Short mmCIF file of C-alpha atoms in Angstrom, two decimals:
data_model
loop_
_atom_site.label_atom_id
_atom_site.label_comp_id
_atom_site.label_asym_id
_atom_site.label_seq_id
_atom_site.Cartn_x
_atom_site.Cartn_y
_atom_site.Cartn_z
CA MET A 111 44.14 17.07 -32.50
CA PHE A 112 42.87 20.05 -30.49
CA GLU A 113 40.38 21.21 -33.12
CA LYS A 114 37.15 21.10 -31.12
CA ILE A 115 37.39 21.36 -27.36
CA LEU A 116 34.77 20.64 -24.75
CA TYR A 117 35.02 23.03 -21.83
CA PRO A 118 32.72 21.96 -18.98
CA THR A 119 32.41 24.77 -16.45
CA ASP A 120 30.59 25.48 -13.22
CA PHE A 121 31.68 29.13 -13.53
CA SER A 122 34.02 28.76 -10.54
CA ASP A 123 37.30 30.72 -10.41
CA VAL A 124 39.50 27.73 -11.15
CA SER A 125 37.29 26.86 -14.08
CA LYS A 126 37.64 30.39 -15.45
CA LYS A 127 41.40 30.07 -15.25
CA ALA A 128 41.05 27.57 -18.09
CA LEU A 129 39.96 30.35 -20.45
CA ASP A 130 43.53 31.57 -20.95
CA TYR A 131 44.66 28.06 -21.81
CA LEU A 132 41.83 27.68 -24.31
CA ALA A 133 42.82 30.92 -26.01
CA GLN A 134 46.43 29.70 -26.16
CA LEU A 135 45.41 26.40 -27.74
CA LYS A 136 44.11 28.30 -30.74
CA ASP A 137 47.68 28.40 -32.01
CA ALA A 138 47.82 24.60 -31.75
CA GLY A 139 44.82 24.29 -34.05
CA THR A 140 41.77 24.84 -31.85
CA LYS A 141 38.88 26.26 -33.84
CA GLU A 142 35.78 25.63 -31.77
CA ILE A 143 34.97 25.52 -28.05
CA VAL A 144 31.84 23.88 -26.71
CA VAL A 145 31.15 25.56 -23.37
CA LEU A 146 29.04 23.24 -21.23
CA HIS A 147 27.37 24.16 -17.99
CA VAL A 148 25.40 21.46 -16.21
CA ILE A 149 22.76 22.49 -13.73
CA ASP A 150 23.00 19.73 -11.14
CA GLU A 151 19.57 18.12 -10.80
CA LYS A 152 20.45 17.12 -7.23
CA GLY A 153 20.68 20.78 -6.26
CA ILE A 154 17.43 21.56 -8.05
CA ASN A 155 15.57 18.88 -6.13
CA ALA A 156 16.89 20.16 -2.82
CA ILE A 157 15.98 23.76 -3.58
CA SER A 158 12.49 22.97 -4.78
CA ARG A 159 11.88 20.78 -1.75
CA TYR A 160 12.89 23.36 0.82
CA GLY A 161 12.55 26.63 -1.05
CA SER A 162 9.52 28.29 -2.53
CA GLY A 163 8.40 27.63 -6.10
CA SER A 164 8.31 24.48 -8.18
CA ALA A 165 11.35 22.73 -9.62
CA GLN A 166 10.45 24.20 -13.02
CA THR A 167 10.55 27.80 -11.76
CA VAL A 168 13.82 27.14 -9.97
CA ILE A 169 15.37 25.63 -13.09
CA GLY A 170 14.12 28.58 -15.12
CA ARG A 171 15.80 31.09 -12.85
CA ILE A 172 19.08 29.17 -12.62
CA GLU A 173 19.08 28.60 -16.36
CA GLU A 174 18.71 32.30 -16.99
CA GLU A 175 21.69 33.07 -14.75
CA ALA A 176 23.71 30.36 -16.47
CA ARG A 177 22.92 31.83 -19.89
CA GLU A 178 24.23 35.19 -18.69
CA GLU A 179 27.48 33.63 -17.47
CA GLY A 180 27.70 31.63 -20.69
CA LYS A 181 27.40 34.80 -22.75
CA LYS A 182 30.33 36.38 -20.91
CA ILE A 183 32.51 33.36 -21.66
CA GLU A 184 31.34 33.28 -25.26
CA LYS A 185 32.35 36.90 -25.65
CA LYS A 186 35.75 36.38 -24.04
CA LEU A 187 36.64 33.34 -26.15
CA GLY A 188 35.17 34.95 -29.25
CA GLN A 189 37.65 37.79 -28.86
CA SER A 190 40.44 35.24 -29.34
CA GLY A 191 38.91 34.32 -32.67
CA LEU A 192 37.41 31.03 -31.54
CA THR A 193 34.00 29.74 -32.57
CA VAL A 194 31.96 29.24 -29.41
CA LYS A 195 28.86 27.19 -28.70
CA VAL A 196 27.25 27.38 -25.25
CA ARG A 197 25.20 24.46 -23.95
CA ILE A 198 23.26 24.56 -20.69
CA GLU A 199 22.02 21.14 -19.58
CA VAL A 200 20.17 19.88 -16.53
CA GLY A 201 21.26 16.55 -15.05
CA VAL A 202 24.16 14.77 -13.39
CA PRO A 203 27.33 16.73 -14.31
CA LEU A 204 29.57 13.73 -15.05
CA LYS A 205 26.91 12.02 -17.19
CA GLU A 206 26.13 15.15 -19.16
CA ILE A 207 29.79 15.87 -19.80
CA LEU A 208 30.37 12.39 -21.20
CA LYS A 209 27.17 12.61 -23.25
CA VAL A 210 28.11 15.95 -24.79
CA GLU A 211 31.65 14.66 -25.44
CA GLU A 212 30.08 11.99 -27.68
CA GLU A 213 27.41 14.17 -29.25
CA GLU A 214 29.76 16.97 -30.19
CA LYS A 215 32.59 14.65 -31.27
CA VAL A 216 35.14 16.83 -29.51
CA SER A 217 38.87 16.21 -29.84
CA ALA A 218 39.79 17.05 -26.24
CA ILE A 219 38.41 18.29 -22.92
CA VAL A 220 39.74 21.19 -20.85
CA ILE A 221 38.39 21.37 -17.31
CA GLY A 222 39.12 23.00 -13.94
CA SER A 223 40.46 20.69 -11.24
CA HIS A 224 37.82 21.48 -8.66
CA GLY A 225 34.35 22.84 -8.78
CA LYS A 226 32.40 24.92 -6.36
CA THR A 227 31.21 21.89 -4.39
CA ASN A 228 34.56 21.46 -2.72
CA LEU A 229 33.56 19.66 0.44
CA GLU A 230 31.67 16.91 -1.30
CA GLU A 231 34.49 16.47 -3.80
CA MET A 232 37.00 15.98 -1.01
CA PHE A 233 35.22 12.77 -0.09
CA LEU A 234 33.91 11.52 -3.40
CA GLY A 235 36.62 12.70 -5.76
CA SER A 236 36.21 15.63 -8.12
CA VAL A 237 34.09 15.58 -11.25
CA SER A 238 37.30 16.32 -13.19
CA GLU A 239 38.92 13.16 -11.87
CA LYS A 240 35.97 11.11 -13.00
CA VAL A 241 35.94 12.83 -16.38
CA MET A 242 39.64 12.08 -16.69
CA ARG A 243 38.99 8.43 -15.93
CA LEU A 244 35.95 7.94 -18.14
CA SER A 245 36.44 10.24 -21.10
CA LYS A 246 37.71 8.74 -24.35
CA LYS A 247 39.58 11.91 -25.30
CA PRO A 248 42.60 13.72 -23.87
CA VAL A 249 41.66 15.68 -20.77
CA MET A 250 43.55 18.77 -19.65
CA VAL A 251 42.98 19.64 -16.02
CA ILE A 252 43.70 23.22 -14.98
CA LYS A 253 44.76 23.67 -11.37
CA ARG A 254 44.02 26.40 -8.88
CA MET B 416 51.75 28.83 -20.74
CA PHE B 417 52.90 25.61 -22.42
CA GLU B 418 56.53 26.66 -22.73
CA LYS B 419 58.26 23.85 -20.83
CA ILE B 420 56.43 20.55 -20.56
CA LEU B 421 57.17 17.61 -18.30
CA TYR B 422 56.45 14.32 -20.03
CA PRO B 423 56.68 11.40 -17.58
CA THR B 424 56.73 8.13 -19.49
CA ASP B 425 57.01 4.44 -18.73
CA PHE B 426 57.48 3.82 -22.48
CA SER B 427 54.06 2.14 -22.74
CA ASP B 428 51.99 2.47 -25.91
CA VAL B 429 49.50 4.90 -24.42
CA SER B 430 52.35 7.01 -23.14
CA LYS B 431 53.90 7.10 -26.61
CA LYS B 432 50.60 8.33 -28.00
CA ALA B 433 51.32 11.55 -26.13
CA LEU B 434 54.25 12.30 -28.45
CA ASP B 435 51.95 13.53 -31.21
CA TYR B 436 50.21 15.88 -28.81
CA LEU B 437 53.54 17.22 -27.60
CA ALA B 438 54.60 17.95 -31.17
CA GLN B 439 51.29 19.74 -31.78
CA LEU B 440 51.72 21.90 -28.68
CA LYS B 441 54.80 23.43 -30.25
CA ASP B 442 52.47 25.72 -32.16
CA ALA B 443 50.96 26.84 -28.84
CA GLY B 444 54.37 27.93 -27.61
CA THR B 445 56.06 24.78 -26.33
CA LYS B 446 59.83 25.05 -26.58
CA GLU B 447 61.23 22.39 -24.29
CA ILE B 448 60.18 18.90 -23.22
CA VAL B 449 61.58 17.22 -20.13
CA VAL B 450 61.20 13.49 -20.74
CA LEU B 451 61.16 11.70 -17.40
CA HIS B 452 61.37 7.97 -16.92
CA VAL B 453 61.26 6.67 -13.37
CA ILE B 454 62.67 3.22 -12.65
CA ASP B 455 60.34 1.99 -9.93
CA GLU B 456 62.44 1.06 -6.90
CA LYS B 457 59.77 -1.40 -5.83
CA GLY B 458 60.36 -3.41 -9.00
CA ILE B 459 64.12 -3.24 -8.49
CA ASN B 460 63.84 -4.63 -4.98
CA ALA B 461 61.68 -7.52 -6.14
CA ILE B 462 64.02 -8.40 -9.01
CA SER B 463 67.16 -8.29 -6.92
CA ARG B 464 65.51 -10.39 -4.21
CA TYR B 465 64.38 -13.16 -6.53
CA GLY B 466 66.64 -12.76 -9.54
CA SER B 467 70.36 -13.06 -9.90
CA GLY B 468 72.69 -10.13 -9.37
CA SER B 469 72.64 -7.27 -6.91
CA ALA B 470 70.23 -4.34 -7.00
CA GLN B 471 73.02 -2.20 -8.45
CA THR B 472 73.59 -4.51 -11.44
CA VAL B 473 69.86 -4.71 -12.05
CA ILE B 474 69.50 -0.93 -11.96
CA GLY B 475 72.46 -0.59 -14.30
CA ARG B 476 70.89 -2.86 -16.90
CA ILE B 477 67.46 -1.27 -16.65
CA GLU B 478 68.97 2.19 -16.78
CA GLU B 479 70.80 1.36 -19.96
CA GLU B 480 67.62 0.14 -21.62
CA ALA B 481 65.82 3.27 -20.43
CA ARG B 482 68.50 5.51 -21.95
CA GLU B 483 68.05 3.73 -25.27
CA GLU B 484 64.28 4.33 -25.18
CA GLY B 485 64.88 7.90 -24.07
CA LYS B 486 67.14 8.51 -27.05
CA LYS B 487 64.42 7.36 -29.46
CA ILE B 488 61.94 9.80 -27.91
CA GLU B 489 64.51 12.58 -27.92
CA LYS B 490 65.09 12.01 -31.61
CA LYS B 491 61.38 11.96 -32.42
CA LEU B 492 60.58 15.15 -30.51
CA GLY B 493 63.74 16.80 -31.77
CA GLN B 494 62.48 16.33 -35.33
CA SER B 495 59.55 18.58 -34.43
CA GLY B 496 62.01 21.29 -33.49
CA LEU B 497 61.61 20.91 -29.73
CA THR B 498 64.45 21.09 -27.23
CA VAL B 499 64.53 17.80 -25.33
CA LYS B 500 66.05 16.82 -22.02
CA VAL B 501 65.88 13.19 -20.88
CA ARG B 502 65.98 12.34 -17.19
CA ILE B 503 66.13 8.79 -15.84
CA GLU B 504 65.47 8.57 -12.10
CA VAL B 505 65.18 5.70 -9.64
CA GLY B 506 62.47 5.93 -6.99
CA VAL B 507 58.72 6.04 -6.47
CA PRO B 508 57.21 7.26 -9.79
CA LEU B 509 54.68 9.70 -8.29
CA LYS B 510 57.25 11.25 -5.94
CA GLU B 511 59.86 11.64 -8.65
CA ILE B 512 57.39 13.21 -11.06
CA LEU B 513 56.35 15.83 -8.50
CA LYS B 514 60.00 16.44 -7.57
CA VAL B 515 61.07 16.98 -11.17
CA GLU B 516 58.00 19.19 -11.77
CA GLU B 517 59.40 21.54 -9.09
CA GLU B 518 63.06 21.25 -10.05
CA GLU B 519 62.51 21.92 -13.72
CA LYS B 520 59.88 24.62 -13.16
CA VAL B 521 57.72 23.21 -15.93
CA SER B 522 54.59 24.99 -17.13
CA ALA B 523 52.48 21.85 -17.68
CA ILE B 524 52.54 18.05 -17.59
CA VAL B 525 51.48 15.69 -20.40
CA ILE B 526 51.05 12.07 -19.35
CA GLY B 527 49.47 8.82 -20.57
CA SER B 528 46.36 7.71 -18.72
CA HIS B 529 47.63 4.28 -17.77
CA GLY B 530 51.00 2.73 -17.41
CA LYS B 531 52.22 -0.77 -17.94
CA THR B 532 51.28 -1.86 -14.45
CA ASN B 533 47.62 -2.03 -15.30
CA LEU B 534 46.38 -4.53 -12.76
CA GLU B 535 47.79 -2.71 -9.78
CA GLU B 536 46.46 0.60 -11.08
CA MET B 537 42.97 -0.82 -11.33
CA PHE B 538 42.92 -1.14 -7.56
CA LEU B 539 45.05 1.74 -6.42
CA GLY B 540 44.32 4.32 -9.08
CA SER B 541 46.72 5.23 -11.83
CA VAL B 542 49.87 7.28 -11.34
CA SER B 543 48.36 9.82 -13.76
CA GLU B 544 45.34 10.28 -11.51
CA LYS B 545 47.59 10.98 -8.57
CA VAL B 546 49.73 13.35 -10.62
CA MET B 547 46.57 15.14 -11.70
CA ARG B 548 45.51 15.49 -8.07
CA LEU B 549 48.85 16.57 -6.62
CA SER B 550 50.58 18.53 -9.36
CA LYS B 551 50.50 22.32 -9.16
CA LYS B 552 50.47 22.70 -12.93
CA PRO B 553 47.93 21.88 -15.64
CA VAL B 554 47.98 18.17 -16.44
CA MET B 555 46.97 16.78 -19.81
CA VAL B 556 46.08 13.11 -19.71
CA ILE B 557 46.24 11.22 -23.00
CA LYS B 558 43.87 8.28 -23.27
CA ARG B 559 44.30 4.92 -24.92
#
């Protein structure tokens, strides 16, 4: 029922709050956590347009940073005895989350209520809300 | 972390699906479930306007039915070794849910994704979505 959990994260503070809940769910049968970080392609395009370097170099740098963050989470969850898989994807966050949900055949999703892109989410609704609406599996939303 | 859970229900099928998840959460430390059913005052007003009998009689009848349903849930969750408290309230569902969340000092909310009033929710957003947005506690939404 909670065996394999998808944990989409943008590495924000509220998202990291979810880690304690994930560790707790181990007692309810959770064995594996799929940590998913999506590098928003919209951001990439903006940076490569106005910054220096091609989109590829930008992605490379951001990906490296994401892998570092991912490793920290992997270590923390691993200490609770959970099997952890980290996936870094580039694309539209909502789409990637729903894609990985299918691919990994997860039993539930645990996600922070708001990401780093707070202002945009105030107008368009948070990614978590959309995940909640469109996911086929139970979604647990962790609040600030 | 999951010690006391608020479970708002309109007794719909998707809402009842949540019962299995609640039972499973016992292993993650859940001890008590507050089952909350809100009799929507909007519905009451409509019935008493067009039906026979005063609003009070209508509420009385609906309340009795709700208590019956509540007892069934209490029995089912009780079999899993959980302490259960059933509350039947009359009012606006969202408001009552948030009020009881405060009053009962729950640690999390488990709720079905859609209620019985599907058509209205398609346009205005589901009660669960609003609970997810406004609750201060983690919200787990169970899907169809």
